[in-house]
PDB file of C-alpha atoms in Angstrom:
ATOM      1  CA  UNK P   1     -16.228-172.728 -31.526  1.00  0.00           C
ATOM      2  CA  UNK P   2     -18.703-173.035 -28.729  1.00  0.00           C
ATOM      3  CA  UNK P   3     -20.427-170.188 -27.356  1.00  0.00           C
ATOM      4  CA  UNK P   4     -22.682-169.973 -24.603  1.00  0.00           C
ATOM      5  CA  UNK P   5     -25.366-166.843 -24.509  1.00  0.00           C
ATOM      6  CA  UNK P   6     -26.456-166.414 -20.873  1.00  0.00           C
ATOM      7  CA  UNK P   7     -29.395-163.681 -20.103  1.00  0.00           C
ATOM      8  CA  UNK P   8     -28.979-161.344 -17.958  1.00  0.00           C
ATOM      9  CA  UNK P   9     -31.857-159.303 -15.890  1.00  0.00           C
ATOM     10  CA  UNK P  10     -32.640-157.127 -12.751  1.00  0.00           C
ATOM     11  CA  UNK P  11     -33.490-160.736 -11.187  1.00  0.00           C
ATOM     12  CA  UNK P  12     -30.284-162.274 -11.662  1.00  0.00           C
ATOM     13  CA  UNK P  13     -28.188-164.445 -14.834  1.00  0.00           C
ATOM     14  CA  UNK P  14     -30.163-167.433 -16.659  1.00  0.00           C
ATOM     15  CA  UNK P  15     -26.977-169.299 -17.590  1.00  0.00           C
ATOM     16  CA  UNK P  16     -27.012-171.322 -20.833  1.00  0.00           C
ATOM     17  CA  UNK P  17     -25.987-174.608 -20.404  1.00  0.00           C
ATOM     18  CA  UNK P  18     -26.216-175.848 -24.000  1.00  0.00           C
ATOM     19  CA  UNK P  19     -24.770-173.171 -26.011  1.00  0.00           C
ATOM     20  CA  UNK P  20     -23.821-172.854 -29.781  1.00  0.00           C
ATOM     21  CA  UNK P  21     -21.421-173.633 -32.366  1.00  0.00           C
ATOM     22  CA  UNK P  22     -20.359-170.241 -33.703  1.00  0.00           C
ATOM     23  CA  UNK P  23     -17.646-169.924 -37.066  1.00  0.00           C
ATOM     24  CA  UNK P  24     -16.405-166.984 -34.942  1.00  0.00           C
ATOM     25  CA  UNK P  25     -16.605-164.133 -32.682  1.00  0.00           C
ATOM     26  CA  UNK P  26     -18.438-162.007 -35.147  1.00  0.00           C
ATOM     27  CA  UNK P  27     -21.104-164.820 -35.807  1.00  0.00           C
ATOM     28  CA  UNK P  28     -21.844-165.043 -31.913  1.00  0.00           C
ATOM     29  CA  UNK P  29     -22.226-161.503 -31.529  1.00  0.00           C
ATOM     30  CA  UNK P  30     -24.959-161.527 -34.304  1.00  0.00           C
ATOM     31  CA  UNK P  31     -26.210-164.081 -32.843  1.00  0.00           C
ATOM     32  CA  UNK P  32     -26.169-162.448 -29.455  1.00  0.00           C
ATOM     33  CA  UNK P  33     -27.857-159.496 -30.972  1.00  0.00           C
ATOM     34  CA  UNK P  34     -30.593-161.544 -32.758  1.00  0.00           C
ATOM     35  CA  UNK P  35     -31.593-162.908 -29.277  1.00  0.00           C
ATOM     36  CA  UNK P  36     -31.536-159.122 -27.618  1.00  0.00           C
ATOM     37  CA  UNK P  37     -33.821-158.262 -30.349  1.00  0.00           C
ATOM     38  CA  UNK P  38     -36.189-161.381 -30.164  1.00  0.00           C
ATOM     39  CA  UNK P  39     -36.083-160.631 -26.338  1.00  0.00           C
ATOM     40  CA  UNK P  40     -36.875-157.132 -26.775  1.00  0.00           C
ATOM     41  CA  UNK P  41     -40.051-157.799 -28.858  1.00  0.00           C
ATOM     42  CA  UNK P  42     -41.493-160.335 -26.615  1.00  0.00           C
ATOM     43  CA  UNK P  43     -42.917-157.630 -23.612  1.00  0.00           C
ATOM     44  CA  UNK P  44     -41.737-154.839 -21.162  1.00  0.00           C
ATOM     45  CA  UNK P  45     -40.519-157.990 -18.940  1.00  0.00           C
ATOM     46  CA  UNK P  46     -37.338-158.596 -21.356  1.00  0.00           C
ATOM     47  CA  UNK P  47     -36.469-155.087 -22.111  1.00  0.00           C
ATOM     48  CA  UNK P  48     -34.442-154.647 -19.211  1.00  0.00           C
ATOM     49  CA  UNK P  49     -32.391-158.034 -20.241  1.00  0.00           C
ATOM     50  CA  UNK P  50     -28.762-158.248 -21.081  1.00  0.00           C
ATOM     51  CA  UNK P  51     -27.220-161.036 -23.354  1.00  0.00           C
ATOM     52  CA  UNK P  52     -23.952-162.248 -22.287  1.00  0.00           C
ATOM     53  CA  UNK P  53     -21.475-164.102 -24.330  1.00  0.00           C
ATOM     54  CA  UNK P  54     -18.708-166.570 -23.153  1.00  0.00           C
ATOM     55  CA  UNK P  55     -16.088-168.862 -25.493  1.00  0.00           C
ATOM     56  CA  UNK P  56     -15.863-172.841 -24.394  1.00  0.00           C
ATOM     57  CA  UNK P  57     -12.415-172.768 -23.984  1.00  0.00           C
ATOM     58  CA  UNK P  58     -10.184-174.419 -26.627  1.00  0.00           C
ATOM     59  CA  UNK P  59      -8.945-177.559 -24.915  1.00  0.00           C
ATOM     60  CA  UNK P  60      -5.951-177.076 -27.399  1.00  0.00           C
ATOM     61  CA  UNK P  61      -4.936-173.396 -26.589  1.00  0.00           C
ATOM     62  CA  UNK P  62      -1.903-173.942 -23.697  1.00  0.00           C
ATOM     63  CA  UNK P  63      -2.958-170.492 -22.367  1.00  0.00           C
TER      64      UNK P  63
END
């Protein structure tokens, strides 16, 4: 599955337009978490930031 990680700060969303393929929900969100961490060590300007995760819909699903 494809999932996109968009950051989110006091300024506004920096939308990810490549993404990542993911096994599953629970691999994205450690992935999501790895990049809050990464963000949160590089300065006081990324603390504030917010990591949000959205699913490439399945073009199979029929919901």
């Amino acid at each position: 599955m494809r999932f996109f990680f968009h950051i989110a700060d006091k300024y506004g969303v920096c939308p990810d337009g490549i993404g990542q393929d993911c096994a599953d929900q629970d691999a994205a969100i450690r992935h999501a978490r790895h990049v809050a961490a990464e963000l949160a060590r590089a300065g006081e300007f990324f603390r504030g930031s917010v990591v949000l995760v959205g699913r490439q819909p399945d073009p199979t699903s029929t919901s």
